[in-house]
């Protein structure tokens, strides 16, 4: 079944009082960094914290009364789960969601709060999908596919309508790809309204199933490895989405884990935007893969903001260390009164802030008569780190900086 612009416009009517029309926000920092005019499509501010509500609700709204009575089932890494749960609950329908065992706890908890029963199974989406299909056969519930369904694709396509209506001059739209439902809908809508707009997909290099499938001209399963962008960790694209991507999408690029983490941190710190890994891949691509594009109006779809706070803390921590704004210093001190005070005074004199101090005599690598000191320091930049190193070495400290 082909998805048309009319299908997407119908979906918008269904979603009129359900999904927010999210903002399209110009970002000065990204624009200056790339030499383009970069806008963020803020689907992280959508109800449930993700674009997935659009497609899930549109599908559920079209169920027959008999299908509604049997309930619905879905598989999801988290965002589709919440969309299905909210949509089903609003219609008084029973919903069951199968999620990977390692799905972020925040997404599991939110899905339950929206009224769904949650089953945890498998390590990645595809294993959860297999279990969901098994449960469907046993219960007769209607399966709500997260991407390979015309009504789901039409719902996601309403984002494309909003982008072109809000910014008719859009030159490029950069969209995350997992199974391909989002980019399929966005590309059909955008290119139907403005045929010359470029649509570029982004995958994580840890799970590039659609990119590999398009390059091989055949749907290909990619085993991949775990990724911070869990929302797009799909091993096998859908047959419907594969055909749409092949026809409508201009290019697919991949970004690595460090680039995604850096994009999350940049969005948080400079744009005041909370994005999950999958939501940040479009920004990561604009910063690292689209350097040949200049002076264009580029829209990055920030597809979701449901990042686990523990993962966010690790991303922030790693980003601070990488940029020289946090360091760890190891050294040995004579085990005598005042030696730790002297060290800390030298560090304070450089303007560094001491976040923590670990002082140990009992580690096996500590010589008799000495203590090992580990300092966690807040610093300004790499130049500041070098200044600390120079000061300590000048005072004859043998140091190791991480």
Short mmCIF file of C-alpha atoms in Angstrom, two decimals:
data_model
loop_
_atom_site.label_atom_id
_atom_site.label_comp_id
_atom_site.label_asym_id
_atom_site.label_seq_id
_atom_site.Cartn_x
_atom_site.Cartn_y
_atom_site.Cartn_z
CA UNK A 1 0.00 0.00 0.00
CA UNK A 2 1.40 3.36 -1.06
CA UNK A 3 1.42 6.30 1.35
CA UNK A 4 0.29 9.57 -0.22
CA UNK A 5 0.24 13.24 0.71
CA UNK A 6 -3.53 12.90 1.15
CA UNK A 7 -3.00 10.09 3.70
CA UNK A 8 -0.68 12.37 5.65
CA UNK A 9 -3.15 15.26 5.54
CA UNK A 10 -5.88 12.91 6.83
CA UNK A 11 -3.57 11.86 9.64
CA UNK A 12 -3.12 15.50 10.60
CA UNK A 13 -6.89 15.82 11.04
CA UNK A 14 -6.89 12.73 13.28
CA UNK A 15 -4.04 14.18 15.35
CA UNK A 16 -5.39 17.75 15.47
CA UNK A 17 -6.33 17.71 19.17
CA UNK A 18 -3.87 15.00 20.19
CA UNK A 19 -0.32 15.77 19.03
CA UNK A 20 1.36 19.14 19.44
CA UNK A 21 2.50 21.08 16.43
CA UNK A 22 6.08 21.30 17.69
CA UNK A 23 8.31 24.31 17.19
CA UNK A 24 10.82 24.85 14.39
CA UNK A 25 13.55 26.80 16.15
CA UNK A 26 16.54 28.54 14.55
CA UNK A 27 19.78 27.69 16.36
CA UNK A 28 22.52 30.33 16.20
CA UNK A 29 25.29 28.12 17.59
CA UNK A 30 24.83 25.32 15.04
CA UNK A 31 24.39 27.86 12.25
CA UNK A 32 27.67 29.58 13.08
CA UNK A 33 29.51 26.28 13.46
CA UNK A 34 28.40 24.95 10.08
CA UNK A 35 28.00 28.03 7.86
CA UNK A 36 24.32 27.24 7.34
CA UNK A 37 20.97 28.32 8.73
CA UNK A 38 20.16 25.42 11.06
CA UNK A 39 16.71 24.86 12.53
CA UNK A 40 15.64 22.26 15.09
CA UNK A 41 12.27 20.50 14.74
CA UNK A 42 11.50 19.97 18.41
CA UNK A 43 9.80 16.58 18.55
CA UNK A 44 11.52 16.06 21.91
CA UNK A 45 8.78 18.39 23.22
CA UNK A 46 5.99 16.26 21.74
CA UNK A 47 3.57 14.48 24.09
CA UNK A 48 5.33 11.34 25.43
CA UNK A 49 8.63 13.07 24.57
CA UNK A 50 8.84 11.69 21.04
CA UNK A 51 7.38 11.87 17.52
CA UNK A 52 6.14 8.27 17.87
CA UNK A 53 2.77 9.35 19.26
CA UNK A 54 1.82 10.66 15.81
CA UNK A 55 2.05 7.33 13.99
CA UNK A 56 0.83 5.12 16.84
CA UNK A 57 -2.26 7.23 17.49
CA UNK A 58 -3.13 7.45 13.80
CA UNK A 59 -2.99 3.67 13.51
CA UNK A 60 -5.07 3.05 16.64
CA UNK A 61 -7.67 5.61 15.52
CA UNK A 62 -8.29 3.52 12.39
CA UNK A 63 -8.89 0.20 14.18
CA UNK A 64 -12.28 -1.45 13.83
CA UNK A 65 -14.47 -1.94 16.89
CA UNK A 66 -13.67 -5.65 16.81
CA UNK A 67 -9.93 -4.95 16.74
CA UNK A 68 -10.28 -2.51 19.63
CA UNK A 69 -12.01 -5.18 21.73
CA UNK A 70 -9.10 -7.59 21.22
CA UNK A 71 -6.58 -5.02 22.38
CA UNK A 72 -3.26 -4.05 20.85
CA UNK A 73 0.31 -5.21 21.19
CA UNK A 74 3.56 -3.57 20.11
CA UNK A 75 7.31 -3.93 20.40
CA UNK A 76 9.48 -0.92 21.07
CA UNK A 77 12.75 0.35 22.50
CA UNK A 78 10.63 2.88 24.39
CA UNK A 79 9.17 5.76 22.38
CA UNK A 80 6.70 3.81 20.23
CA UNK A 81 5.71 2.03 23.44
CA UNK A 82 4.62 5.28 25.05
CA UNK A 83 2.78 6.42 21.93
CA UNK A 84 0.85 3.15 21.69
CA UNK A 85 0.12 3.12 25.42
CA UNK A 86 -1.25 6.68 25.39
CA UNK A 87 -3.24 6.11 22.19
CA UNK A 88 -4.73 2.83 23.43
CA UNK A 89 -5.61 4.21 26.86
CA UNK A 90 -7.34 7.23 25.31
CA UNK A 91 -9.61 4.81 23.40
CA UNK A 92 -10.09 2.51 26.40
CA UNK A 93 -8.14 -0.28 24.69
CA UNK A 94 -5.95 -2.80 26.50
CA UNK A 95 -2.29 -2.55 25.41
CA UNK A 96 0.74 -4.78 25.89
CA UNK A 97 4.23 -3.61 24.97
CA UNK A 98 7.31 -5.83 24.61
CA UNK A 99 10.50 -3.86 25.26
CA UNK A 100 14.17 -4.93 25.18
CA UNK A 101 15.47 -5.92 28.62
CA UNK A 102 17.95 -3.06 28.58
CA UNK A 103 15.50 -0.34 27.55
CA UNK A 104 16.03 2.82 29.63
CA UNK A 105 14.18 2.53 32.92
CA UNK A 106 12.61 5.94 32.38
CA UNK A 107 10.94 4.68 29.17
CA UNK A 108 9.72 1.47 30.82
CA UNK A 109 8.27 3.40 33.75
CA UNK A 110 6.61 5.99 31.49
CA UNK A 111 5.05 3.27 29.33
CA UNK A 112 3.46 1.66 32.39
CA UNK A 113 2.20 5.04 33.59
CA UNK A 114 0.44 5.57 30.26
CA UNK A 115 -1.53 2.40 31.00
CA UNK A 116 0.22 -0.43 29.15
CA UNK A 117 1.34 -3.82 30.40
CA UNK A 118 5.10 -4.17 29.78
CA UNK A 119 6.98 -7.38 28.93
CA UNK A 120 10.79 -7.14 28.93
CA UNK A 121 12.45 -9.50 26.44
CA UNK A 122 15.63 -9.63 24.33
CA UNK A 123 18.61 -7.32 24.01
CA UNK A 124 17.52 -5.30 20.94
CA UNK A 125 14.30 -4.26 19.24
CA UNK A 126 14.21 -7.21 16.82
CA UNK A 127 14.15 -9.76 19.66
CA UNK A 128 11.37 -7.84 21.39
CA UNK A 129 9.50 -7.80 18.07
CA UNK A 130 9.70 -11.59 17.75
CA UNK A 131 8.26 -12.03 21.24
CA UNK A 132 5.48 -9.52 20.53
CA UNK A 133 4.46 -11.45 17.40
CA UNK A 134 4.36 -14.64 19.46
CA UNK A 135 2.11 -13.04 22.07
CA UNK A 136 -0.08 -11.66 19.27
CA UNK A 137 -0.65 -15.16 17.90
CA UNK A 138 -1.63 -16.36 21.36
CA UNK A 139 -3.99 -13.50 22.21
CA UNK A 140 -5.37 -12.26 18.89
CA UNK A 141 -4.41 -8.66 19.73
CA UNK A 142 -3.73 -6.24 16.87
CA UNK A 143 -0.04 -5.62 16.30
CA UNK A 144 0.90 -1.93 16.04
CA UNK A 145 4.10 -1.91 14.03
CA UNK A 146 6.52 0.91 14.95
CA UNK A 147 7.48 1.73 11.36
CA UNK A 148 6.40 -0.72 8.65
CA UNK A 149 2.75 0.34 8.45
CA UNK A 150 1.11 2.89 6.08
CA UNK A 151 -0.98 4.52 8.81
CA UNK A 152 2.03 4.83 11.12
CA UNK A 153 4.10 6.32 8.30
CA UNK A 154 1.30 8.77 7.48
CA UNK A 155 1.19 9.89 11.11
CA UNK A 156 4.94 10.51 11.18
CA UNK A 157 4.64 12.36 7.87
CA UNK A 158 2.71 15.17 9.58
CA UNK A 159 6.13 16.39 10.76
CA UNK A 160 7.10 16.94 7.12
CA UNK A 161 3.93 18.98 6.53
CA UNK A 162 4.74 21.20 9.50
CA UNK A 163 8.35 21.75 8.44
CA UNK A 164 7.54 22.89 4.91
CA UNK A 165 4.59 25.02 6.04
CA UNK A 166 6.66 26.73 8.75
CA UNK A 167 9.78 27.14 6.58
CA UNK A 168 8.89 26.93 2.86
CA UNK A 169 12.50 27.85 2.01
CA UNK A 170 13.85 24.62 3.57
CA UNK A 171 16.72 23.23 1.50
CA UNK A 172 17.66 20.11 3.50
CA UNK A 173 15.87 18.00 6.12
CA UNK A 174 18.05 15.67 8.20
CA UNK A 175 16.17 12.80 9.83
CA UNK A 176 17.14 9.87 12.10
CA UNK A 177 16.57 6.38 10.68
CA UNK A 178 15.90 3.20 12.62
CA UNK A 179 13.32 1.09 10.81
CA UNK A 180 12.53 4.00 8.49
CA UNK A 181 8.99 5.05 9.44
CA UNK A 182 9.85 8.63 10.37
CA UNK A 183 11.99 9.44 7.34
CA UNK A 184 9.49 7.72 5.02
CA UNK A 185 6.62 9.92 6.18
CA UNK A 186 8.71 13.12 6.31
CA UNK A 187 10.19 12.51 2.86
CA UNK A 188 6.82 11.82 1.19
CA UNK A 189 5.25 14.92 2.75
CA UNK A 190 8.20 17.24 2.16
CA UNK A 191 8.93 16.19 -1.42
CA UNK A 192 5.23 16.22 -2.36
CA UNK A 193 5.06 19.86 -1.25
CA UNK A 194 8.57 20.86 -2.39
CA UNK A 195 10.14 18.38 -4.85
CA UNK A 196 13.61 19.99 -4.77
CA UNK A 197 14.08 19.68 -0.98
CA UNK A 198 16.85 17.24 -0.01
CA UNK A 199 16.09 14.59 2.62
CA UNK A 200 19.10 13.00 4.31
CA UNK A 201 18.85 10.09 6.70
CA UNK A 202 21.17 9.39 9.64
CA UNK A 203 21.97 6.09 11.31
CA UNK A 204 24.38 5.09 14.02
CA UNK A 205 27.43 3.31 12.65
CA UNK A 206 26.79 0.67 15.32
CA UNK A 207 23.53 -0.38 13.62
CA UNK A 208 23.43 0.90 10.00
CA UNK A 209 20.81 -1.51 8.66
CA UNK A 210 18.99 0.85 6.28
CA UNK A 211 22.26 2.33 4.95
CA UNK A 212 23.59 -1.17 4.25
CA UNK A 213 20.27 -2.26 2.71
CA UNK A 214 20.17 0.71 0.34
CA UNK A 215 23.81 0.23 -0.69
CA UNK A 216 23.16 -3.48 -1.38
CA UNK A 217 19.79 -2.74 -3.05
CA UNK A 218 18.18 -5.40 -0.86
CA UNK A 219 16.80 -5.54 2.68
CA UNK A 220 19.71 -6.65 4.84
CA UNK A 221 19.86 -7.67 8.48
CA UNK A 222 22.77 -6.10 10.36
CA UNK A 223 23.63 -7.59 13.74
CA UNK A 224 25.43 -4.46 14.92
CA UNK A 225 26.40 -3.62 18.49
CA UNK A 226 24.65 -1.69 21.30
CA UNK A 227 24.39 2.06 20.84
CA UNK A 228 23.58 5.16 22.84
CA UNK A 229 20.97 5.80 20.14
CA UNK A 230 18.80 2.91 21.30
CA UNK A 231 15.70 4.36 19.62
CA UNK A 232 17.15 3.65 16.14
CA UNK A 233 18.84 0.33 16.94
CA UNK A 234 16.92 -1.75 14.38
CA UNK A 235 18.58 -4.76 12.77
CA UNK A 236 16.25 -5.12 9.78
CA UNK A 237 14.39 -2.31 7.95
CA UNK A 238 10.78 -2.80 6.89
CA UNK A 239 9.95 -3.76 3.31
CA UNK A 240 7.54 -0.82 2.97
CA UNK A 241 9.96 1.71 4.44
CA UNK A 242 12.84 0.30 2.37
CA UNK A 243 10.97 0.98 -0.87
CA UNK A 244 9.99 4.50 0.23
CA UNK A 245 13.53 5.37 1.34
CA UNK A 246 14.91 4.04 -1.94
CA UNK A 247 12.56 6.30 -3.88
CA UNK A 248 12.46 9.48 -1.78
CA UNK A 249 15.62 9.80 0.34
CA UNK A 250 18.64 11.50 -1.22
CA UNK A 251 21.39 10.13 1.01
CA UNK A 252 22.05 8.22 4.25
CA UNK A 253 25.06 8.93 6.46
CA UNK A 254 26.24 7.29 9.68
CA UNK A 255 27.64 8.83 12.86
CA UNK A 256 29.63 7.19 15.66
CA UNK A 257 28.98 7.03 19.40
CA UNK A 258 31.32 9.89 20.34
CA UNK A 259 29.72 12.15 17.74
CA UNK A 260 26.26 11.34 19.08
CA UNK A 261 27.35 11.96 22.68
CA UNK A 262 28.94 15.27 21.69
CA UNK A 263 25.73 16.30 19.93
CA UNK A 264 23.66 15.49 23.03
CA UNK A 265 25.98 17.62 25.15
CA UNK A 266 26.05 20.48 22.63
CA UNK A 267 22.25 20.53 22.41
CA UNK A 268 21.99 20.52 26.19
CA UNK A 269 24.62 23.16 26.85
CA UNK A 270 24.28 25.54 23.91
CA UNK A 271 20.69 25.05 22.73
CA UNK A 272 19.10 24.20 26.11
CA UNK A 273 17.56 21.13 24.45
CA UNK A 274 17.36 17.70 26.09
CA UNK A 275 17.73 15.02 23.42
CA UNK A 276 18.08 11.27 23.58
CA UNK A 277 20.73 9.57 21.47
CA UNK A 278 18.44 8.85 18.52
CA UNK A 279 17.19 12.43 18.65
CA UNK A 280 20.70 13.86 18.45
CA UNK A 281 21.97 11.94 15.40
CA UNK A 282 20.68 14.55 12.94
CA UNK A 283 22.68 17.26 14.70
CA UNK A 284 25.71 14.93 14.86
CA UNK A 285 25.45 14.45 11.09
CA UNK A 286 25.17 18.18 10.38
CA UNK A 287 28.30 18.81 12.47
CA UNK A 288 30.40 15.91 11.16
CA UNK A 289 29.13 14.58 7.82
CA UNK A 290 27.52 17.41 5.87
CA UNK A 291 30.54 19.70 5.61
CA UNK A 292 30.01 20.05 1.86
CA UNK A 293 26.71 21.88 2.44
CA UNK A 294 27.02 25.65 2.98
CA UNK A 295 24.63 28.59 3.27
CA UNK A 296 21.53 26.38 3.16
CA UNK A 297 18.46 26.21 5.36
CA UNK A 298 18.81 22.89 7.14
CA UNK A 299 16.23 21.35 9.46
CA UNK A 300 17.39 18.74 11.97
CA UNK A 301 14.59 16.59 13.36
CA UNK A 302 15.24 16.16 17.09
CA UNK A 303 13.04 13.08 17.24
CA UNK A 304 12.87 12.51 21.00
CA UNK A 305 14.00 13.62 24.43
CA UNK A 306 13.49 10.47 26.48
CA UNK A 307 17.06 9.97 27.63
CA UNK A 308 17.74 8.02 30.82
CA UNK A 309 19.18 10.40 33.42
CA UNK A 310 22.01 7.97 34.21
CA UNK A 311 23.06 7.88 30.55
CA UNK A 312 22.77 11.66 30.39
CA UNK A 313 25.06 11.97 33.42
CA UNK A 314 27.65 9.74 31.72
CA UNK A 315 27.43 11.71 28.50
CA UNK A 316 27.97 14.97 30.36
CA UNK A 317 30.86 13.53 32.35
CA UNK A 318 32.60 12.12 29.28
CA UNK A 319 32.06 15.34 27.37
CA UNK A 320 33.57 17.43 30.16
CA UNK A 321 36.65 15.19 30.30
CA UNK A 322 37.06 15.22 26.53
CA UNK A 323 36.88 19.02 26.34
CA UNK A 324 39.32 19.52 29.21
CA UNK A 325 36.72 20.79 31.64
CA UNK A 326 37.19 17.92 34.06
CA UNK A 327 40.36 15.95 34.81
CA UNK A 328 41.54 13.25 37.18
CA UNK A 329 45.05 13.64 38.64
CA UNK A 330 46.96 10.79 40.35
CA UNK A 331 50.13 11.32 42.36
CA UNK A 332 52.07 9.95 45.36
CA UNK A 333 52.78 12.03 48.46
CA UNK A 334 55.06 11.40 51.44
CA UNK A 335 52.78 10.15 54.22
CA UNK A 336 53.41 13.16 56.45
CA UNK A 337 51.21 15.91 57.93
CA UNK A 338 50.68 18.89 55.59
CA UNK A 339 51.64 17.25 52.28
CA UNK A 340 48.04 16.96 51.07
CA UNK A 341 47.37 20.58 52.10
CA UNK A 342 50.38 21.75 50.09
CA UNK A 343 49.19 19.89 47.00
CA UNK A 344 45.67 21.27 47.27
CA UNK A 345 46.96 24.82 47.71
CA UNK A 346 49.00 24.51 44.51
CA UNK A 347 45.93 23.24 42.63
CA UNK A 348 43.76 26.01 44.07
CA UNK A 349 46.34 28.57 42.97
CA UNK A 350 45.72 27.61 39.33
CA UNK A 351 42.00 28.33 39.68
CA UNK A 352 40.91 24.68 39.46
CA UNK A 353 37.98 23.54 41.58
CA UNK A 354 38.45 20.31 43.59
CA UNK A 355 35.41 18.06 43.14
CA UNK A 356 36.70 15.07 45.11
CA UNK A 357 39.82 13.74 46.85
CA UNK A 358 40.75 10.08 47.38
CA UNK A 359 43.65 9.44 49.78
CA UNK A 360 44.93 5.86 50.19
CA UNK A 361 47.94 4.16 51.81
CA UNK A 362 46.83 0.56 51.31
CA UNK A 363 46.74 0.14 47.52
CA UNK A 364 49.28 -2.46 46.41
CA UNK A 365 51.08 0.01 44.12
CA UNK A 366 51.72 2.50 46.98
CA UNK A 367 55.29 2.40 48.38
CA UNK A 368 55.80 2.21 52.13
CA UNK A 369 55.86 5.70 53.63
CA UNK A 370 53.75 7.20 50.83
CA UNK A 371 50.06 7.77 50.12
CA UNK A 372 48.29 7.76 46.77
CA UNK A 373 46.12 10.82 46.10
CA UNK A 374 43.53 11.01 43.33
CA UNK A 375 42.00 14.39 42.60
CA UNK A 376 38.89 15.07 40.50
CA UNK A 377 39.17 18.65 39.27
CA UNK A 378 36.87 21.05 37.45
CA UNK A 379 38.90 23.00 34.88
CA UNK A 380 38.26 25.62 32.21
CA UNK A 381 39.86 24.11 29.10
CA UNK A 382 42.90 22.25 27.76
CA UNK A 383 45.12 25.28 28.35
CA UNK A 384 44.10 25.31 32.01
CA UNK A 385 44.89 21.58 32.27
CA UNK A 386 48.38 22.20 30.88
CA UNK A 387 48.92 25.01 33.39
CA UNK A 388 48.06 22.65 36.28
CA UNK A 389 50.45 20.05 34.89
CA UNK A 390 53.26 22.61 34.58
CA UNK A 391 52.78 23.90 38.14
CA UNK A 392 52.77 20.43 39.70
CA UNK A 393 55.78 19.21 37.72
CA UNK A 394 57.66 22.41 38.62
CA UNK A 395 57.16 21.44 42.29
CA UNK A 396 58.49 17.92 41.56
CA UNK A 397 55.23 16.00 41.66
CA UNK A 398 55.13 12.89 39.51
CA UNK A 399 51.60 13.00 38.11
CA UNK A 400 49.27 11.06 35.86
CA UNK A 401 46.42 13.05 34.30
CA UNK A 402 43.34 11.31 32.90
#
